[in-house]
Amino acid sequence: MRYKLMYVSSLLVALLLVNLPAMAQTPLRVVVSFSVIADLTERVAGDDASVDVIVPPGEDVHRWELTPPNVLALEDADLVLYNGFELEPWLRDVQAIVEDKLPMVALAEHADYPTLPLTIGRYQNSANPHMWMAPQGAAAYVDVIADTLSAHAPGHAEAFKQRADDLKQTLTDLDADIQERLDGIPQTNRSLVTSEAGLAYFANAYDLEYTALWGMNHETLGKAAAMAHLQAQLADTRPPALFYESTTPKIHMDAQARDADLPLAGPLYVDALSASDGPAADYTAMLRHNVELLHAALGGAREED
């Protein structure tokens, strides 16, 4: 009987030792600032990290106020990922909550991708924070995400890298598809005019002439001087259409369109994904939706439509 008990005890100890790493390892808990970063992070993380988002799909990342669920998620987090370059003005509230207890990583500020300046508004000449709107800019975010997750969960580093590589290939393919689709827009029509200067990286990547009414959504929108300046530009340039974004008031670009007698198209998705049943439920769907809208409104070739 004594030998049987010793055998059972030894077996239990062995089972505990075998399962100790699994019991000790809990998934890395990551909080991200808004829905686009959430989608990219979830694709890299897979099942090896949990991802909570502060600003949900459909909401403007610039004008958010922290909610009780946001605070609870931050208190349980191991890591915070955000965009940076002043995109999230409420970030000071996050910093006050986490103090020095959590690492916070600004993806755009660490990304290996050239920045463009804001050319209008209160933040003129500062770095434009909307780097993710070019697929290769998003790919630079993916590198930072994978490196950061690997540093905090090294046991999953290989899996993070493999998913990141797969995602970057998807983004490279997306880039080529967008280029091919937008090549069908005549050179005389390659003018993109929006509310916020959130599509500068996109326009730069695909050879579109770009104009915006204001720089970032958290500055004063639709100032009279800016409205008058854009009206004068439109009288000279006469683009095929004007555009508005999903998280900005439509009223400003609608007034511009009516004054210039131009069509108004939208919404373009920039600062937020749509709900899961919408046209921009993930990053790839968001850019494909925007491209089709631009293609139609700017008079793209219709052979492949």
PDB file of C-alpha atoms in Angstrom, residues 67-303:
ATOM      1  CA  THR A  67     -14.890  55.081 -20.090  1.00  0.00           C
ATOM      2  CA  PRO A  68     -15.006  52.828 -16.988  1.00  0.00           C
ATOM      3  CA  PRO A  69     -14.388  49.696 -19.142  1.00  0.00           C
ATOM      4  CA  ASN A  70     -11.320  51.442 -20.601  1.00  0.00           C
ATOM      5  CA  VAL A  71      -9.990  52.075 -17.101  1.00  0.00           C
ATOM      6  CA  LEU A  72     -10.582  48.464 -16.037  1.00  0.00           C
ATOM      7  CA  ALA A  73      -8.805  47.165 -19.149  1.00  0.00           C
ATOM      8  CA  LEU A  74      -5.821  49.410 -18.470  1.00  0.00           C
ATOM      9  CA  GLU A  75      -5.598  48.239 -14.867  1.00  0.00           C
ATOM     10  CA  ASP A  76      -5.327  44.610 -16.050  1.00  0.00           C
ATOM     11  CA  ALA A  77      -3.035  45.264 -19.024  1.00  0.00           C
ATOM     12  CA  ASP A  78       0.596  44.268 -19.523  1.00  0.00           C
ATOM     13  CA  LEU A  79       1.250  46.637 -22.419  1.00  0.00           C
ATOM     14  CA  VAL A  80      -0.277  49.654 -24.210  1.00  0.00           C
ATOM     15  CA  LEU A  81       0.115  50.277 -27.944  1.00  0.00           C
ATOM     16  CA  TYR A  82      -0.921  53.611 -29.428  1.00  0.00           C
ATOM     17  CA  ASN A  83      -0.255  55.634 -32.568  1.00  0.00           C
ATOM     18  CA  GLY A  84       1.548  58.723 -31.300  1.00  0.00           C
ATOM     19  CA  PHE A  85       2.376  62.009 -33.057  1.00  0.00           C
ATOM     20  CA  GLU A  86      -0.447  63.673 -31.068  1.00  0.00           C
ATOM     21  CA  LEU A  87      -3.182  61.556 -32.682  1.00  0.00           C
ATOM     22  CA  GLU A  88      -4.694  60.657 -29.303  1.00  0.00           C
ATOM     23  CA  PRO A  89      -4.975  63.868 -27.211  1.00  0.00           C
ATOM     24  CA  TRP A  90      -6.631  61.881 -24.394  1.00  0.00           C
ATOM     25  CA  LEU A  91      -3.450  59.840 -23.944  1.00  0.00           C
ATOM     26  CA  ARG A  92      -2.489  61.942 -20.934  1.00  0.00           C
ATOM     27  CA  ASP A  93      -5.434  60.338 -19.095  1.00  0.00           C
ATOM     28  CA  VAL A  94      -4.063  56.879 -19.946  1.00  0.00           C
ATOM     29  CA  GLN A  95      -0.622  57.902 -18.690  1.00  0.00           C
ATOM     30  CA  ALA A  96      -2.165  59.129 -15.443  1.00  0.00           C
ATOM     31  CA  ILE A  97      -3.819  55.731 -14.923  1.00  0.00           C
ATOM     32  CA  VAL A  98      -0.880  53.488 -15.772  1.00  0.00           C
ATOM     33  CA  GLU A  99       1.767  55.842 -14.286  1.00  0.00           C
ATOM     34  CA  ASP A 100       5.094  54.014 -14.728  1.00  0.00           C
ATOM     35  CA  LYS A 101       3.633  50.545 -14.259  1.00  0.00           C
ATOM     36  CA  LEU A 102       3.067  49.699 -17.921  1.00  0.00           C
ATOM     37  CA  PRO A 103       5.198  50.071 -21.044  1.00  0.00           C
ATOM     38  CA  MET A 104       3.525  52.307 -23.643  1.00  0.00           C
ATOM     39  CA  VAL A 105       4.725  52.094 -27.246  1.00  0.00           C
ATOM     40  CA  ALA A 106       3.940  54.675 -29.943  1.00  0.00           C
ATOM     41  CA  LEU A 107       3.799  52.676 -33.175  1.00  0.00           C
ATOM     42  CA  ALA A 108       4.063  55.564 -35.652  1.00  0.00           C
ATOM     43  CA  GLU A 109       6.951  57.142 -33.757  1.00  0.00           C
ATOM     44  CA  HIS A 110       8.909  53.860 -33.832  1.00  0.00           C
ATOM     45  CA  ALA A 111       7.927  52.797 -37.349  1.00  0.00           C
ATOM     46  CA  ASP A 112      10.578  52.698 -40.068  1.00  0.00           C
ATOM     47  CA  TYR A 113       8.562  54.771 -42.538  1.00  0.00           C
ATOM     48  CA  PRO A 114       9.138  58.371 -43.655  1.00  0.00           C
ATOM     49  CA  THR A 115       6.856  60.924 -42.043  1.00  0.00           C
ATOM     50  CA  LEU A 116       4.965  63.633 -43.896  1.00  0.00           C
ATOM     51  CA  PRO A 117       4.197  67.031 -42.330  1.00  0.00           C
ATOM     52  CA  LEU A 118       0.749  68.409 -41.723  1.00  0.00           C
ATOM     53  CA  THR A 119       0.387  71.294 -44.172  1.00  0.00           C
ATOM     54  CA  ILE A 120      -2.650  72.990 -42.683  1.00  0.00           C
ATOM     55  CA  GLY A 121      -4.236  73.820 -39.361  1.00  0.00           C
ATOM     56  CA  ARG A 122      -2.997  74.367 -35.820  1.00  0.00           C
ATOM     57  CA  TYR A 123      -0.490  71.506 -36.041  1.00  0.00           C
ATOM     58  CA  GLN A 124       1.016  72.659 -39.348  1.00  0.00           C
ATOM     59  CA  ASN A 125       4.575  71.357 -39.905  1.00  0.00           C
ATOM     60  CA  SER A 126       4.167  68.687 -37.212  1.00  0.00           C
ATOM     61  CA  ALA A 127       4.343  65.045 -38.274  1.00  0.00           C
ATOM     62  CA  ASN A 128       1.105  63.854 -39.827  1.00  0.00           C
ATOM     63  CA  PRO A 129       0.081  60.937 -37.586  1.00  0.00           C
ATOM     64  CA  HIS A 130      -2.063  59.006 -40.115  1.00  0.00           C
ATOM     65  CA  MET A 131       0.786  56.826 -41.355  1.00  0.00           C
ATOM     66  CA  TRP A 132      -1.306  53.636 -41.391  1.00  0.00           C
ATOM     67  CA  MET A 133      -3.307  54.869 -44.392  1.00  0.00           C
ATOM     68  CA  ALA A 134      -0.524  53.698 -46.738  1.00  0.00           C
ATOM     69  CA  PRO A 135      -0.243  49.880 -46.710  1.00  0.00           C
ATOM     70  CA  GLN A 136       3.537  50.048 -46.387  1.00  0.00           C
ATOM     71  CA  GLY A 137       3.098  52.430 -43.464  1.00  0.00           C
ATOM     72  CA  ALA A 138       0.810  49.839 -41.855  1.00  0.00           C
ATOM     73  CA  ALA A 139       3.474  47.204 -42.568  1.00  0.00           C
ATOM     74  CA  ALA A 140       5.969  49.320 -40.609  1.00  0.00           C
ATOM     75  CA  TYR A 141       3.500  49.299 -37.702  1.00  0.00           C
ATOM     76  CA  VAL A 142       3.327  45.499 -37.963  1.00  0.00           C
ATOM     77  CA  ASP A 143       7.099  45.244 -37.470  1.00  0.00           C
ATOM     78  CA  VAL A 144       6.903  47.336 -34.306  1.00  0.00           C
ATOM     79  CA  ILE A 145       3.927  45.326 -33.033  1.00  0.00           C
ATOM     80  CA  ALA A 146       5.693  41.993 -33.605  1.00  0.00           C
ATOM     81  CA  ASP A 147       8.932  43.183 -31.991  1.00  0.00           C
ATOM     82  CA  THR A 148       7.073  44.596 -28.988  1.00  0.00           C
ATOM     83  CA  LEU A 149       4.926  41.512 -28.428  1.00  0.00           C
ATOM     84  CA  SER A 150       8.004  39.301 -28.775  1.00  0.00           C
ATOM     85  CA  ALA A 151       9.905  41.330 -26.191  1.00  0.00           C
ATOM     86  CA  HIS A 152       7.076  40.866 -23.679  1.00  0.00           C
ATOM     87  CA  ALA A 153       6.211  37.256 -24.533  1.00  0.00           C
ATOM     88  CA  PRO A 154       9.440  35.760 -25.909  1.00  0.00           C
ATOM     89  CA  GLY A 155       8.053  32.247 -25.800  1.00  0.00           C
ATOM     90  CA  HIS A 156       5.708  33.194 -28.652  1.00  0.00           C
ATOM     91  CA  ALA A 157       8.204  35.263 -30.653  1.00  0.00           C
ATOM     92  CA  GLU A 158       8.394  32.816 -33.548  1.00  0.00           C
ATOM     93  CA  ALA A 159       4.615  32.717 -33.889  1.00  0.00           C
ATOM     94  CA  PHE A 160       4.400  36.529 -33.749  1.00  0.00           C
ATOM     95  CA  LYS A 161       7.041  36.834 -36.461  1.00  0.00           C
ATOM     96  CA  GLN A 162       5.347  34.318 -38.728  1.00  0.00           C
ATOM     97  CA  ARG A 163       1.978  36.054 -38.443  1.00  0.00           C
ATOM     98  CA  ALA A 164       3.639  39.428 -38.992  1.00  0.00           C
ATOM     99  CA  ASP A 165       5.366  38.156 -42.131  1.00  0.00           C
ATOM    100  CA  ASP A 166       2.068  36.762 -43.442  1.00  0.00           C
ATOM    101  CA  LEU A 167       0.315  40.050 -42.730  1.00  0.00           C
ATOM    102  CA  LYS A 168       3.041  42.090 -44.428  1.00  0.00           C
ATOM    103  CA  GLN A 169       2.670  39.933 -47.536  1.00  0.00           C
ATOM    104  CA  THR A 170      -1.077  40.601 -47.457  1.00  0.00           C
ATOM    105  CA  LEU A 171      -0.334  44.327 -47.242  1.00  0.00           C
ATOM    106  CA  THR A 172       2.129  44.128 -50.138  1.00  0.00           C
ATOM    107  CA  ASP A 173      -0.524  42.411 -52.258  1.00  0.00           C
ATOM    108  CA  LEU A 174      -3.087  45.013 -51.183  1.00  0.00           C
ATOM    109  CA  ASP A 175      -0.696  47.806 -52.171  1.00  0.00           C
ATOM    110  CA  ALA A 176      -0.312  46.324 -55.662  1.00  0.00           C
ATOM    111  CA  ASP A 177      -4.090  45.925 -56.056  1.00  0.00           C
ATOM    112  CA  ILE A 178      -4.710  49.525 -55.018  1.00  0.00           C
ATOM    113  CA  GLN A 179      -2.060  50.809 -57.401  1.00  0.00           C
ATOM    114  CA  GLU A 180      -3.593  48.893 -60.285  1.00  0.00           C
ATOM    115  CA  ARG A 181      -7.107  50.090 -59.456  1.00  0.00           C
ATOM    116  CA  LEU A 182      -6.185  53.742 -59.056  1.00  0.00           C
ATOM    117  CA  ASP A 183      -4.048  53.720 -62.196  1.00  0.00           C
ATOM    118  CA  GLY A 184      -7.380  53.720 -64.028  1.00  0.00           C
ATOM    119  CA  ILE A 185      -8.165  57.254 -62.846  1.00  0.00           C
ATOM    120  CA  PRO A 186      -7.190  59.830 -65.518  1.00  0.00           C
ATOM    121  CA  GLN A 187      -4.309  62.129 -64.622  1.00  0.00           C
ATOM    122  CA  THR A 188      -6.574  65.181 -64.857  1.00  0.00           C
ATOM    123  CA  ASN A 189      -8.907  63.690 -62.232  1.00  0.00           C
ATOM    124  CA  ARG A 190      -6.357  62.609 -59.641  1.00  0.00           C
ATOM    125  CA  SER A 191      -7.448  65.158 -57.030  1.00  0.00           C
ATOM    126  CA  LEU A 192      -8.471  64.136 -53.518  1.00  0.00           C
ATOM    127  CA  VAL A 193     -10.180  66.756 -51.330  1.00  0.00           C
ATOM    128  CA  THR A 194     -11.356  65.772 -47.843  1.00  0.00           C
ATOM    129  CA  SER A 195     -12.261  67.257 -44.464  1.00  0.00           C
ATOM    130  CA  GLU A 196      -9.303  66.116 -42.341  1.00  0.00           C
ATOM    131  CA  ALA A 197      -5.733  65.737 -43.605  1.00  0.00           C
ATOM    132  CA  GLY A 198      -5.854  62.029 -42.824  1.00  0.00           C
ATOM    133  CA  LEU A 199      -5.150  60.699 -46.306  1.00  0.00           C
ATOM    134  CA  ALA A 200      -1.804  62.386 -46.956  1.00  0.00           C
ATOM    135  CA  TYR A 201       0.176  59.115 -46.825  1.00  0.00           C
ATOM    136  CA  PHE A 202      -2.383  57.387 -49.026  1.00  0.00           C
ATOM    137  CA  ALA A 203      -2.324  60.221 -51.573  1.00  0.00           C
ATOM    138  CA  ASN A 204       1.478  60.297 -51.548  1.00  0.00           C
ATOM    139  CA  ALA A 205       1.664  56.543 -52.153  1.00  0.00           C
ATOM    140  CA  TYR A 206      -0.691  56.616 -55.132  1.00  0.00           C
ATOM    141  CA  ASP A 207       0.152  59.911 -56.836  1.00  0.00           C
ATOM    142  CA  LEU A 208      -2.991  61.840 -55.920  1.00  0.00           C
ATOM    143  CA  GLU A 209      -3.029  65.617 -55.477  1.00  0.00           C
ATOM    144  CA  TYR A 210      -4.288  66.149 -51.949  1.00  0.00           C
ATOM    145  CA  THR A 211      -6.119  68.986 -50.195  1.00  0.00           C
ATOM    146  CA  ALA A 212      -7.854  69.058 -46.811  1.00  0.00           C
ATOM    147  CA  LEU A 213     -10.000  71.572 -44.972  1.00  0.00           C
ATOM    148  CA  TRP A 214      -8.276  71.087 -41.606  1.00  0.00           C
ATOM    149  CA  GLY A 215      -5.317  69.201 -40.188  1.00  0.00           C
ATOM    150  CA  MET A 216      -6.645  66.988 -37.368  1.00  0.00           C
ATOM    151  CA  ASN A 217     -10.142  66.494 -36.022  1.00  0.00           C
ATOM    152  CA  HIS A 218      -9.379  67.686 -32.509  1.00  0.00           C
ATOM    153  CA  GLU A 219      -8.620  71.213 -33.646  1.00  0.00           C
ATOM    154  CA  THR A 220     -11.408  73.688 -34.457  1.00  0.00           C
ATOM    155  CA  LEU A 221     -13.321  72.378 -37.453  1.00  0.00           C
ATOM    156  CA  GLY A 222     -14.550  74.416 -40.395  1.00  0.00           C
ATOM    157  CA  LYS A 223     -13.089  77.826 -39.579  1.00  0.00           C
ATOM    158  CA  ALA A 224     -14.434  80.569 -41.831  1.00  0.00           C
ATOM    159  CA  ALA A 225     -10.983  81.451 -43.209  1.00  0.00           C
ATOM    160  CA  ALA A 226     -10.239  77.810 -44.052  1.00  0.00           C
ATOM    161  CA  MET A 227     -13.663  77.395 -45.677  1.00  0.00           C
ATOM    162  CA  ALA A 228     -13.104  80.502 -47.822  1.00  0.00           C
ATOM    163  CA  HIS A 229      -9.592  79.404 -48.777  1.00  0.00           C
ATOM    164  CA  LEU A 230     -10.808  76.007 -49.951  1.00  0.00           C
ATOM    165  CA  GLN A 231     -13.686  77.566 -51.884  1.00  0.00           C
ATOM    166  CA  ALA A 232     -11.187  79.699 -53.814  1.00  0.00           C
ATOM    167  CA  GLN A 233      -9.068  76.619 -54.564  1.00  0.00           C
ATOM    168  CA  LEU A 234     -12.059  74.651 -55.803  1.00  0.00           C
ATOM    169  CA  ALA A 235     -13.072  77.461 -58.122  1.00  0.00           C
ATOM    170  CA  ASP A 236      -9.691  77.118 -59.826  1.00  0.00           C
ATOM    171  CA  THR A 237      -9.120  73.361 -59.732  1.00  0.00           C
ATOM    172  CA  ARG A 238     -12.666  71.966 -60.222  1.00  0.00           C
ATOM    173  CA  PRO A 239     -11.998  68.387 -59.034  1.00  0.00           C
ATOM    174  CA  PRO A 240     -14.499  65.690 -60.074  1.00  0.00           C
ATOM    175  CA  ALA A 241     -15.816  65.303 -56.496  1.00  0.00           C
ATOM    176  CA  LEU A 242     -15.272  66.149 -52.844  1.00  0.00           C
ATOM    177  CA  PHE A 243     -15.151  63.581 -50.021  1.00  0.00           C
ATOM    178  CA  TYR A 244     -16.080  63.334 -46.365  1.00  0.00           C
ATOM    179  CA  GLU A 245     -14.967  60.833 -43.715  1.00  0.00           C
ATOM    180  CA  SER A 246     -16.942  58.512 -41.478  1.00  0.00           C
ATOM    181  CA  THR A 247     -15.921  60.237 -38.229  1.00  0.00           C
ATOM    182  CA  THR A 248     -16.237  63.891 -39.321  1.00  0.00           C
ATOM    183  CA  PRO A 249     -19.351  66.056 -39.628  1.00  0.00           C
ATOM    184  CA  LYS A 250     -20.570  65.925 -43.213  1.00  0.00           C
ATOM    185  CA  ILE A 251     -21.885  69.487 -43.044  1.00  0.00           C
ATOM    186  CA  HIS A 252     -18.586  71.239 -43.860  1.00  0.00           C
ATOM    187  CA  MET A 253     -17.790  69.359 -47.067  1.00  0.00           C
ATOM    188  CA  ASP A 254     -21.457  69.436 -48.039  1.00  0.00           C
ATOM    189  CA  ALA A 255     -21.353  73.234 -47.869  1.00  0.00           C
ATOM    190  CA  GLN A 256     -18.183  73.257 -49.985  1.00  0.00           C
ATOM    191  CA  ALA A 257     -19.737  70.923 -52.544  1.00  0.00           C
ATOM    192  CA  ARG A 258     -22.914  72.987 -52.842  1.00  0.00           C
ATOM    193  CA  ASP A 259     -21.006  76.259 -53.112  1.00  0.00           C
ATOM    194  CA  ALA A 260     -18.714  74.843 -55.836  1.00  0.00           C
ATOM    195  CA  ASP A 261     -21.500  72.844 -57.510  1.00  0.00           C
ATOM    196  CA  LEU A 262     -19.531  69.609 -57.173  1.00  0.00           C
ATOM    197  CA  PRO A 263     -20.613  66.082 -56.187  1.00  0.00           C
ATOM    198  CA  LEU A 264     -19.962  64.926 -52.619  1.00  0.00           C
ATOM    199  CA  ALA A 265     -18.921  61.307 -52.024  1.00  0.00           C
ATOM    200  CA  GLY A 266     -18.361  59.268 -48.902  1.00  0.00           C
ATOM    201  CA  PRO A 267     -17.805  58.172 -46.356  1.00  0.00           C
ATOM    202  CA  LEU A 268     -14.123  57.388 -46.542  1.00  0.00           C
ATOM    203  CA  TYR A 269     -12.824  55.448 -43.517  1.00  0.00           C
ATOM    204  CA  VAL A 270      -9.643  56.809 -41.950  1.00  0.00           C
ATOM    205  CA  ASP A 271      -9.644  57.168 -38.157  1.00  0.00           C
ATOM    206  CA  ALA A 272     -11.924  54.218 -37.421  1.00  0.00           C
ATOM    207  CA  LEU A 273     -13.029  50.913 -38.835  1.00  0.00           C
ATOM    208  CA  SER A 274     -16.722  50.293 -39.316  1.00  0.00           C
ATOM    209  CA  ALA A 275     -18.791  47.847 -37.286  1.00  0.00           C
ATOM    210  CA  SER A 276     -18.314  44.182 -38.175  1.00  0.00           C
ATOM    211  CA  ASP A 277     -21.275  44.278 -40.562  1.00  0.00           C
ATOM    212  CA  GLY A 278     -20.080  47.482 -42.282  1.00  0.00           C
ATOM    213  CA  PRO A 279     -17.894  48.065 -45.344  1.00  0.00           C
ATOM    214  CA  ALA A 280     -14.663  48.633 -43.392  1.00  0.00           C
ATOM    215  CA  ALA A 281     -14.697  45.893 -40.773  1.00  0.00           C
ATOM    216  CA  ASP A 282     -10.925  45.366 -40.974  1.00  0.00           C
ATOM    217  CA  TYR A 283      -7.909  47.187 -42.358  1.00  0.00           C
ATOM    218  CA  THR A 284      -7.949  45.479 -45.755  1.00  0.00           C
ATOM    219  CA  ALA A 285     -11.687  46.023 -46.208  1.00  0.00           C
ATOM    220  CA  MET A 286     -11.297  49.675 -45.180  1.00  0.00           C
ATOM    221  CA  LEU A 287      -8.750  50.463 -47.891  1.00  0.00           C
ATOM    222  CA  ARG A 288     -10.607  48.463 -50.540  1.00  0.00           C
ATOM    223  CA  HIS A 289     -13.815  50.349 -49.721  1.00  0.00           C
ATOM    224  CA  ASN A 290     -12.014  53.696 -49.959  1.00  0.00           C
ATOM    225  CA  VAL A 291     -10.385  52.763 -53.256  1.00  0.00           C
ATOM    226  CA  GLU A 292     -13.667  51.741 -54.867  1.00  0.00           C
ATOM    227  CA  LEU A 293     -15.269  54.990 -53.701  1.00  0.00           C
ATOM    228  CA  LEU A 294     -12.406  57.039 -55.147  1.00  0.00           C
ATOM    229  CA  HIS A 295     -12.418  55.035 -58.367  1.00  0.00           C
ATOM    230  CA  ALA A 296     -16.126  55.671 -58.904  1.00  0.00           C
ATOM    231  CA  ALA A 297     -16.159  59.348 -57.886  1.00  0.00           C
ATOM    232  CA  LEU A 298     -12.986  60.353 -59.751  1.00  0.00           C
ATOM    233  CA  GLY A 299     -13.942  58.677 -62.997  1.00  0.00           C
ATOM    234  CA  GLY A 300     -11.794  55.561 -63.029  1.00  0.00           C
ATOM    235  CA  ALA A 301     -11.702  53.329 -66.103  1.00  0.00           C
ATOM    236  CA  ARG A 302     -14.631  50.921 -66.120  1.00  0.00           C
ATOM    237  CA  GLU A 303     -13.287  47.933 -68.083  1.00  0.00           C
TER     238      GLU A 303
END
